[in-house]
Amino acid sequence: MEKISQACAANHELNDGKDAINNVSVCGYDSLHQLLAQNLKPQIFQEVSRLLLGLNCGKPLQTISLAEPVKSLSLKHGFDLQAFCFHADKESVREPRIVRVGLIQNSIALPTTAPLSNQKRAIFEKVKPIIEAAGASGVNILCLQEAWMMPFAFCTREKGWCEFAEPVDGESTRFLQDLALRFNMVINHIPRVGDFNESTYYMEGNTGHPVFETAFGKIAINICYGRHHPLNWLAFGLNGAEIVFNPSATVGELSEPMWPIEARNAAIANSYFVGSINRVGTEIFPNPFTSGDGRPQHTDFGHFYGSSHFSAPDASCTPSLSRFRDGLLISDMDLNLCRQLKDKWGFRMTARYELYAEMLARYLKPEFEPQVISDPLLNKKAS
């Protein structure tokens, strides 16, 4: 730990003129994983990885070798590029069901004061080479972050953000359709906590928890704040999802300690893969706005910390993408692992769904009373 502290101090001195990066990085590193990898002895890092990433026997997650043109795109456009492989046991009857999945995180491309149409086009131009890198890498299913083609302006005093709205077959859909067709990919295009007064601009849905059967597997979308509700994750699992994506927009002060935990727990409890995507960057708006938590008015939400990653049903997960750079994360996953883990742990078999349903039905009634058994000694002391 002393060595890591020294490394943080050293990086701060080396980057003294780069305060913007220091403020959003992990002691000058892209991610916690990179910090640990470069400052721990190999055998210690192996054990830390076993605990943090859930790697069996401390074996490092196998990386995927990507083509040189893909690496060149990453270097040319400055986005983080990582690729890993999840394995399942070989089965005697079923063939492996390997699908290559990608996640993209991106920052906005122009100041929020620029004309809205220019902002959108600039994001298209920024994201296109990242999608092309995914397509050139053979990605089958690709997911982008929440509200990927605009600043996250909903909670501010900016009134023009409604101009970003599109019909179902609008500009951004057509943009992605062309790329999906070109690369034979499936591409997926959402409370009140601090600044995120989402109850004022989103309406509750009534379409259930649909799972989409694609040519590459059964996928579902648990948008942003939905990750905080375990029953959302459960519903997608009961509907047969094999991969659930969580496209998000969340900042460090609000949720970063929760970020690596919630999706991984969902993958374990529901025996499917989870792709967690968060936008990246600090977005400054021209008009100051106030928060639901009483903070003085300000012009940004804080730093959207990226850190997109995959979680698997066997408790393993990939390292995360950069905390401050655009990025593409690719993973090969054998969907047979979903059933293998269901068979191994028997969560579906041992769950008491009838009791949960009864409990929830009672909870919805006005006369609901919690099932609390009081200690008789407490009543005696009170009297």
PDB file of N, CA, C and O in Angstrom, residues 177-228:
ATOM      1  N   GLN A 177     -28.337   1.838 -37.797  1.00  0.00           N
ATOM      2  CA  GLN A 177     -28.802   0.786 -38.700  1.00  0.00           C
ATOM      3  C   GLN A 177     -27.802   0.529 -39.820  1.00  0.00           C
ATOM      4  O   GLN A 177     -27.515  -0.624 -40.171  1.00  0.00           O
ATOM      5  N   ASP A 178     -27.283   1.604 -40.379  1.00  0.00           N
ATOM      6  CA  ASP A 178     -26.325   1.457 -41.473  1.00  0.00           C
ATOM      7  C   ASP A 178     -25.081   0.694 -41.014  1.00  0.00           C
ATOM      8  O   ASP A 178     -24.571  -0.186 -41.714  1.00  0.00           O
ATOM      9  N   LEU A 179     -24.601   1.022 -39.827  1.00  0.00           N
ATOM     10  CA  LEU A 179     -23.410   0.349 -39.310  1.00  0.00           C
ATOM     11  C   LEU A 179     -23.718  -1.093 -38.915  1.00  0.00           C
ATOM     12  O   LEU A 179     -22.894  -1.991 -39.116  1.00  0.00           O
ATOM     13  N   ALA A 180     -24.898  -1.317 -38.347  1.00  0.00           N
ATOM     14  CA  ALA A 180     -25.288  -2.682 -37.968  1.00  0.00           C
ATOM     15  C   ALA A 180     -25.379  -3.574 -39.207  1.00  0.00           C
ATOM     16  O   ALA A 180     -24.933  -4.733 -39.193  1.00  0.00           O
ATOM     17  N   LEU A 181     -25.951  -3.032 -40.276  1.00  0.00           N
ATOM     18  CA  LEU A 181     -26.067  -3.797 -41.518  1.00  0.00           C
ATOM     19  C   LEU A 181     -24.692  -4.062 -42.124  1.00  0.00           C
ATOM     20  O   LEU A 181     -24.394  -5.172 -42.581  1.00  0.00           O
ATOM     21  N   ARG A 182     -23.843  -3.056 -42.068  1.00  0.00           N
ATOM     22  CA  ARG A 182     -22.496  -3.175 -42.648  1.00  0.00           C
ATOM     23  C   ARG A 182     -21.687  -4.261 -41.964  1.00  0.00           C
ATOM     24  O   ARG A 182     -20.970  -5.033 -42.614  1.00  0.00           O
ATOM     25  N   PHE A 183     -21.804  -4.350 -40.640  1.00  0.00           N
ATOM     26  CA  PHE A 183     -20.969  -5.294 -39.885  1.00  0.00           C
ATOM     27  C   PHE A 183     -21.739  -6.509 -39.375  1.00  0.00           C
ATOM     28  O   PHE A 183     -21.190  -7.308 -38.613  1.00  0.00           O
ATOM     29  N   ASN A 184     -23.023  -6.641 -39.753  1.00  0.00           N
ATOM     30  CA  ASN A 184     -23.849  -7.750 -39.287  1.00  0.00           C
ATOM     31  C   ASN A 184     -23.860  -7.815 -37.755  1.00  0.00           C
ATOM     32  O   ASN A 184     -23.630  -8.850 -37.143  1.00  0.00           O
ATOM     33  N   MET A 185     -24.128  -6.663 -37.139  1.00  0.00           N
ATOM     34  CA  MET A 185     -24.169  -6.552 -35.683  1.00  0.00           C
ATOM     35  C   MET A 185     -25.582  -6.221 -35.212  1.00  0.00           C
ATOM     36  O   MET A 185     -26.357  -5.602 -35.942  1.00  0.00           O
ATOM     37  N   VAL A 186     -25.872  -6.610 -33.986  1.00  0.00           N
ATOM     38  CA  VAL A 186     -27.038  -6.106 -33.269  1.00  0.00           C
ATOM     39  C   VAL A 186     -26.541  -4.952 -32.404  1.00  0.00           C
ATOM     40  O   VAL A 186     -25.631  -5.122 -31.595  1.00  0.00           O
ATOM     41  N   ILE A 187     -27.099  -3.729 -32.600  1.00  0.00           N
ATOM     42  CA  ILE A 187     -26.664  -2.557 -31.825  1.00  0.00           C
ATOM     43  C   ILE A 187     -27.838  -2.058 -31.004  1.00  0.00           C
ATOM     44  O   ILE A 187     -28.916  -1.772 -31.540  1.00  0.00           O
ATOM     45  N   ASN A 188     -27.664  -1.885 -29.669  1.00  0.00           N
ATOM     46  CA  ASN A 188     -28.718  -1.399 -28.759  1.00  0.00           C
ATOM     47  C   ASN A 188     -28.527   0.083 -28.463  1.00  0.00           C
ATOM     48  O   ASN A 188     -27.447   0.517 -28.146  1.00  0.00           O
ATOM     49  N   HIS A 189     -29.613   0.669 -28.796  1.00  0.00           N
ATOM     50  CA  HIS A 189     -29.609   2.113 -28.601  1.00  0.00           C
ATOM     51  C   HIS A 189     -29.849   2.475 -27.109  1.00  0.00           C
ATOM     52  O   HIS A 189     -30.925   2.254 -26.737  1.00  0.00           O
ATOM     53  N   ILE A 190     -31.740   4.188 -20.106  1.00  0.00           N
ATOM     54  CA  ILE A 190     -32.401   5.188 -19.667  1.00  0.00           C
ATOM     55  C   ILE A 190     -32.714   5.040 -18.205  1.00  0.00           C
ATOM     56  O   ILE A 190     -33.489   4.890 -17.921  1.00  0.00           O
ATOM     57  N   PRO A 191     -36.421   8.959 -10.125  1.00  0.00           N
ATOM     58  CA  PRO A 191     -35.843   9.094  -8.770  1.00  0.00           C
ATOM     59  C   PRO A 191     -35.424  10.509  -8.448  1.00  0.00           C
ATOM     60  O   PRO A 191     -35.174  11.312  -9.336  1.00  0.00           O
ATOM     61  N   ARG A 192     -35.050  10.527  -8.007  1.00  0.00           N
ATOM     62  CA  ARG A 192     -34.518  11.848  -7.654  1.00  0.00           C
ATOM     63  C   ARG A 192     -33.397  11.626  -6.664  1.00  0.00           C
ATOM     64  O   ARG A 192     -33.617  11.388  -5.479  1.00  0.00           O
ATOM     65  N   VAL A 193     -32.175  11.744  -7.106  1.00  0.00           N
ATOM     66  CA  VAL A 193     -30.991  11.551  -6.277  1.00  0.00           C
ATOM     67  C   VAL A 193     -30.014  12.655  -6.634  1.00  0.00           C
ATOM     68  O   VAL A 193     -29.526  12.710  -7.770  1.00  0.00           O
ATOM     69  N   GLY A 194     -29.733  13.569  -5.704  1.00  0.00           N
ATOM     70  CA  GLY A 194     -28.833  14.672  -6.021  1.00  0.00           C
ATOM     71  C   GLY A 194     -29.392  15.460  -7.189  1.00  0.00           C
ATOM     72  O   GLY A 194     -30.526  15.927  -7.191  1.00  0.00           O
ATOM     73  N   ASP A 195     -28.560  15.603  -8.247  1.00  0.00           N
ATOM     74  CA  ASP A 195     -28.994  16.355  -9.426  1.00  0.00           C
ATOM     75  C   ASP A 195     -29.939  15.573 -10.316  1.00  0.00           C
ATOM     76  O   ASP A 195     -30.583  16.138 -11.192  1.00  0.00           O
ATOM     77  N   PHE A 196     -30.013  14.264 -10.131  1.00  0.00           N
ATOM     78  CA  PHE A 196     -30.722  13.429 -11.095  1.00  0.00           C
ATOM     79  C   PHE A 196     -32.206  13.335 -10.752  1.00  0.00           C
ATOM     80  O   PHE A 196     -32.677  12.356 -10.197  1.00  0.00           O
ATOM     81  N   ASN A 197     -32.956  14.403 -11.109  1.00  0.00           N
ATOM     82  CA  ASN A 197     -34.376  14.487 -10.786  1.00  0.00           C
ATOM     83  C   ASN A 197     -35.190  13.772 -11.866  1.00  0.00           C
ATOM     84  O   ASN A 197     -36.010  14.365 -12.553  1.00  0.00           O
ATOM     85  N   GLU A 198     -34.956  12.478 -12.008  1.00  0.00           N
ATOM     86  CA  GLU A 198     -35.461  11.767 -13.174  1.00  0.00           C
ATOM     87  C   GLU A 198     -36.977  11.604 -13.171  1.00  0.00           C
ATOM     88  O   GLU A 198     -37.573  11.398 -14.223  1.00  0.00           O
ATOM     89  N   SER A 199     -37.600  11.710 -12.002  1.00  0.00           N
ATOM     90  CA  SER A 199     -39.057  11.570 -11.965  1.00  0.00           C
ATOM     91  C   SER A 199     -39.745  12.731 -12.668  1.00  0.00           C
ATOM     92  O   SER A 199     -40.943  12.664 -12.956  1.00  0.00           O
ATOM     93  N   THR A 200     -39.018  13.812 -12.960  1.00  0.00           N
ATOM     94  CA  THR A 200     -39.622  14.976 -13.604  1.00  0.00           C
ATOM     95  C   THR A 200     -39.527  14.926 -15.120  1.00  0.00           C
ATOM     96  O   THR A 200     -40.169  15.716 -15.802  1.00  0.00           O
ATOM     97  N   TYR A 201     -38.736  14.008 -15.678  1.00  0.00           N
ATOM     98  CA  TYR A 201     -38.635  13.987 -17.141  1.00  0.00           C
ATOM     99  C   TYR A 201     -38.690  12.586 -17.742  1.00  0.00           C
ATOM    100  O   TYR A 201     -38.627  12.437 -18.957  1.00  0.00           O
ATOM    101  N   TYR A 202     -38.808  11.556 -16.943  1.00  0.00           N
ATOM    102  CA  TYR A 202     -39.073  10.205 -17.445  1.00  0.00           C
ATOM    103  C   TYR A 202     -40.403   9.748 -16.868  1.00  0.00           C
ATOM    104  O   TYR A 202     -40.732  10.058 -15.719  1.00  0.00           O
ATOM    105  N   MET A 203     -41.137   8.975 -17.628  1.00  0.00           N
ATOM    106  CA  MET A 203     -42.361   8.362 -17.125  1.00  0.00           C
ATOM    107  C   MET A 203     -42.124   6.878 -16.916  1.00  0.00           C
ATOM    108  O   MET A 203     -41.353   6.252 -17.645  1.00  0.00           O
ATOM    109  N   GLU A 204     -42.782   6.329 -15.904  1.00  0.00           N
ATOM    110  CA  GLU A 204     -42.652   4.900 -15.661  1.00  0.00           C
ATOM    111  C   GLU A 204     -43.182   4.117 -16.862  1.00  0.00           C
ATOM    112  O   GLU A 204     -44.209   4.460 -17.435  1.00  0.00           O
ATOM    113  N   GLY A 205     -42.471   3.070 -17.225  1.00  0.00           N
ATOM    114  CA  GLY A 205     -42.914   2.248 -18.345  1.00  0.00           C
ATOM    115  C   GLY A 205     -43.955   1.233 -17.902  1.00  0.00           C
ATOM    116  O   GLY A 205     -44.126   0.954 -16.718  1.00  0.00           O
ATOM    117  N   ASN A 206     -44.651   0.676 -18.864  1.00  0.00           N
ATOM    118  CA  ASN A 206     -45.652  -0.348 -18.566  1.00  0.00           C
ATOM    119  C   ASN A 206     -45.520  -1.532 -19.519  1.00  0.00           C
ATOM    120  O   ASN A 206     -46.483  -2.249 -19.776  1.00  0.00           O
ATOM    121  N   THR A 207     -44.302  -1.718 -20.052  1.00  0.00           N
ATOM    122  CA  THR A 207     -44.087  -2.780 -21.033  1.00  0.00           C
ATOM    123  C   THR A 207     -43.416  -4.005 -20.432  1.00  0.00           C
ATOM    124  O   THR A 207     -42.951  -4.885 -21.161  1.00  0.00           O
ATOM    125  N   GLY A 208     -43.349  -4.060 -19.111  1.00  0.00           N
ATOM    126  CA  GLY A 208     -42.763  -5.223 -18.469  1.00  0.00           C
ATOM    127  C   GLY A 208     -41.245  -5.231 -18.572  1.00  0.00           C
ATOM    128  O   GLY A 208     -40.601  -4.182 -18.606  1.00  0.00           O
ATOM    129  N   HIS A 209     -40.674  -6.421 -18.622  1.00  0.00           N
ATOM    130  CA  HIS A 209     -39.221  -6.604 -18.694  1.00  0.00           C
ATOM    131  C   HIS A 209     -38.914  -7.482 -19.909  1.00  0.00           C
ATOM    132  O   HIS A 209     -38.557  -8.652 -19.769  1.00  0.00           O
ATOM    133  N   PRO A 210     -39.041  -6.910 -21.108  1.00  0.00           N
ATOM    134  CA  PRO A 210     -38.922  -7.728 -22.317  1.00  0.00           C
ATOM    135  C   PRO A 210     -37.503  -8.213 -22.557  1.00  0.00           C
ATOM    136  O   PRO A 210     -36.522  -7.526 -22.249  1.00  0.00           O
ATOM    137  N   VAL A 211     -37.397  -9.385 -23.103  1.00  0.00           N
ATOM    138  CA  VAL A 211     -36.132  -9.975 -23.532  1.00  0.00           C
ATOM    139  C   VAL A 211     -36.198 -10.133 -25.045  1.00  0.00           C
ATOM    140  O   VAL A 211     -37.195 -10.630 -25.574  1.00  0.00           O
ATOM    141  N   PHE A 212     -35.173  -9.685 -25.741  1.00  0.00           N
ATOM    142  CA  PHE A 212     -35.163  -9.693 -27.202  1.00  0.00           C
ATOM    143  C   PHE A 212     -34.336 -10.876 -27.698  1.00  0.00           C
ATOM    144  O   PHE A 212     -33.148 -10.987 -27.383  1.00  0.00           O
ATOM    145  N   GLU A 213     -34.979 -11.731 -28.465  1.00  0.00           N
ATOM    146  CA  GLU A 213     -34.286 -12.892 -29.011  1.00  0.00           C
ATOM    147  C   GLU A 213     -33.633 -12.499 -30.327  1.00  0.00           C
ATOM    148  O   GLU A 213     -34.313 -12.276 -31.335  1.00  0.00           O
ATOM    149  N   THR A 214     -32.312 -12.401 -30.327  1.00  0.00           N
ATOM    150  CA  THR A 214     -31.564 -12.018 -31.517  1.00  0.00           C
ATOM    151  C   THR A 214     -30.886 -13.251 -32.105  1.00  0.00           C
ATOM    152  O   THR A 214     -30.938 -14.342 -31.532  1.00  0.00           O
ATOM    153  N   ALA A 215     -30.228 -13.051 -33.232  1.00  0.00           N
ATOM    154  CA  ALA A 215     -29.511 -14.161 -33.858  1.00  0.00           C
ATOM    155  C   ALA A 215     -28.346 -14.639 -33.014  1.00  0.00           C
ATOM    156  O   ALA A 215     -27.841 -15.753 -33.210  1.00  0.00           O
ATOM    157  N   PHE A 216     -27.937 -13.813 -32.037  1.00  0.00           N
ATOM    158  CA  PHE A 216     -26.742 -14.138 -31.258  1.00  0.00           C
ATOM    159  C   PHE A 216     -27.025 -14.460 -29.795  1.00  0.00           C
ATOM    160  O   PHE A 216     -26.107 -14.793 -29.045  1.00  0.00           O
ATOM    161  N   GLY A 217     -28.274 -14.368 -29.375  1.00  0.00           N
ATOM    162  CA  GLY A 217     -28.596 -14.668 -27.988  1.00  0.00           C
ATOM    163  C   GLY A 217     -29.759 -13.827 -27.506  1.00  0.00           C
ATOM    164  O   GLY A 217     -30.230 -12.914 -28.206  1.00  0.00           O
ATOM    165  N   LYS A 218     -30.248 -14.124 -26.302  1.00  0.00           N
ATOM    166  CA  LYS A 218     -31.376 -13.406 -25.715  1.00  0.00           C
ATOM    167  C   LYS A 218     -30.847 -12.275 -24.840  1.00  0.00           C
ATOM    168  O   LYS A 218     -30.132 -12.508 -23.862  1.00  0.00           O
ATOM    169  N   ILE A 219     -31.206 -11.034 -25.199  1.00  0.00           N
ATOM    170  CA  ILE A 219     -30.654  -9.870 -24.509  1.00  0.00           C
ATOM    171  C   ILE A 219     -31.761  -9.008 -23.921  1.00  0.00           C
ATOM    172  O   ILE A 219     -32.914  -9.043 -24.365  1.00  0.00           O
ATOM    173  N   ALA A 220     -31.405  -8.234 -22.904  1.00  0.00           N
ATOM    174  CA  ALA A 220     -32.347  -7.318 -22.268  1.00  0.00           C
ATOM    175  C   ALA A 220     -31.605  -6.038 -21.894  1.00  0.00           C
ATOM    176  O   ALA A 220     -30.372  -6.007 -21.825  1.00  0.00           O
ATOM    177  N   ILE A 221     -32.383  -4.971 -21.642  1.00  0.00           N
ATOM    178  CA  ILE A 221     -31.816  -3.667 -21.311  1.00  0.00           C
ATOM    179  C   ILE A 221     -32.386  -3.211 -19.975  1.00  0.00           C
ATOM    180  O   ILE A 221     -33.592  -3.015 -19.841  1.00  0.00           O
ATOM    181  N   ASN A 222     -31.530  -3.048 -18.985  1.00  0.00           N
ATOM    182  CA  ASN A 222     -31.934  -2.525 -17.673  1.00  0.00           C
ATOM    183  C   ASN A 222     -31.329  -1.127 -17.561  1.00  0.00           C
ATOM    184  O   ASN A 222     -30.149  -0.970 -17.259  1.00  0.00           O
ATOM    185  N   ILE A 223     -32.127  -0.104 -17.847  1.00  0.00           N
ATOM    186  CA  ILE A 223     -31.574   1.229 -18.066  1.00  0.00           C
ATOM    187  C   ILE A 223     -31.218   1.922 -16.754  1.00  0.00           C
ATOM    188  O   ILE A 223     -32.039   2.048 -15.848  1.00  0.00           O
ATOM    189  N   CYS A 224     -29.987   2.351 -16.648  1.00  0.00           N
ATOM    190  CA  CYS A 224     -29.441   3.255 -15.630  1.00  0.00           C
ATOM    191  C   CYS A 224     -29.937   2.946 -14.211  1.00  0.00           C
ATOM    192  O   CYS A 224     -29.528   1.981 -13.595  1.00  0.00           O
ATOM    193  N   TYR A 225     -30.854   3.784 -13.703  1.00  0.00           N
ATOM    194  CA  TYR A 225     -31.306   3.682 -12.309  1.00  0.00           C
ATOM    195  C   TYR A 225     -31.953   2.332 -12.007  1.00  0.00           C
ATOM    196  O   TYR A 225     -32.022   1.907 -10.851  1.00  0.00           O
ATOM    197  N   GLY A 226     -32.411   1.636 -13.051  1.00  0.00           N
ATOM    198  CA  GLY A 226     -33.028   0.329 -12.856  1.00  0.00           C
ATOM    199  C   GLY A 226     -32.100  -0.682 -12.208  1.00  0.00           C
ATOM    200  O   GLY A 226     -32.568  -1.680 -11.643  1.00  0.00           O
ATOM    201  N   ARG A 227     -30.780  -0.434 -12.268  1.00  0.00           N
ATOM    202  CA  ARG A 227     -29.834  -1.391 -11.679  1.00  0.00           C
ATOM    203  C   ARG A 227     -29.932  -1.421 -10.155  1.00  0.00           C
ATOM    204  O   ARG A 227     -29.459  -2.373  -9.518  1.00  0.00           O
ATOM    205  N   HIS A 228     -30.527  -0.390  -9.563  1.00  0.00           N
ATOM    206  CA  HIS A 228     -30.639  -0.345  -8.109  1.00  0.00           C
ATOM    207  C   HIS A 228     -31.796  -1.203  -7.583  1.00  0.00           C
ATOM    208  O   HIS A 228     -31.944  -1.335  -6.364  1.00  0.00           O
TER     209      HIS A 228
END
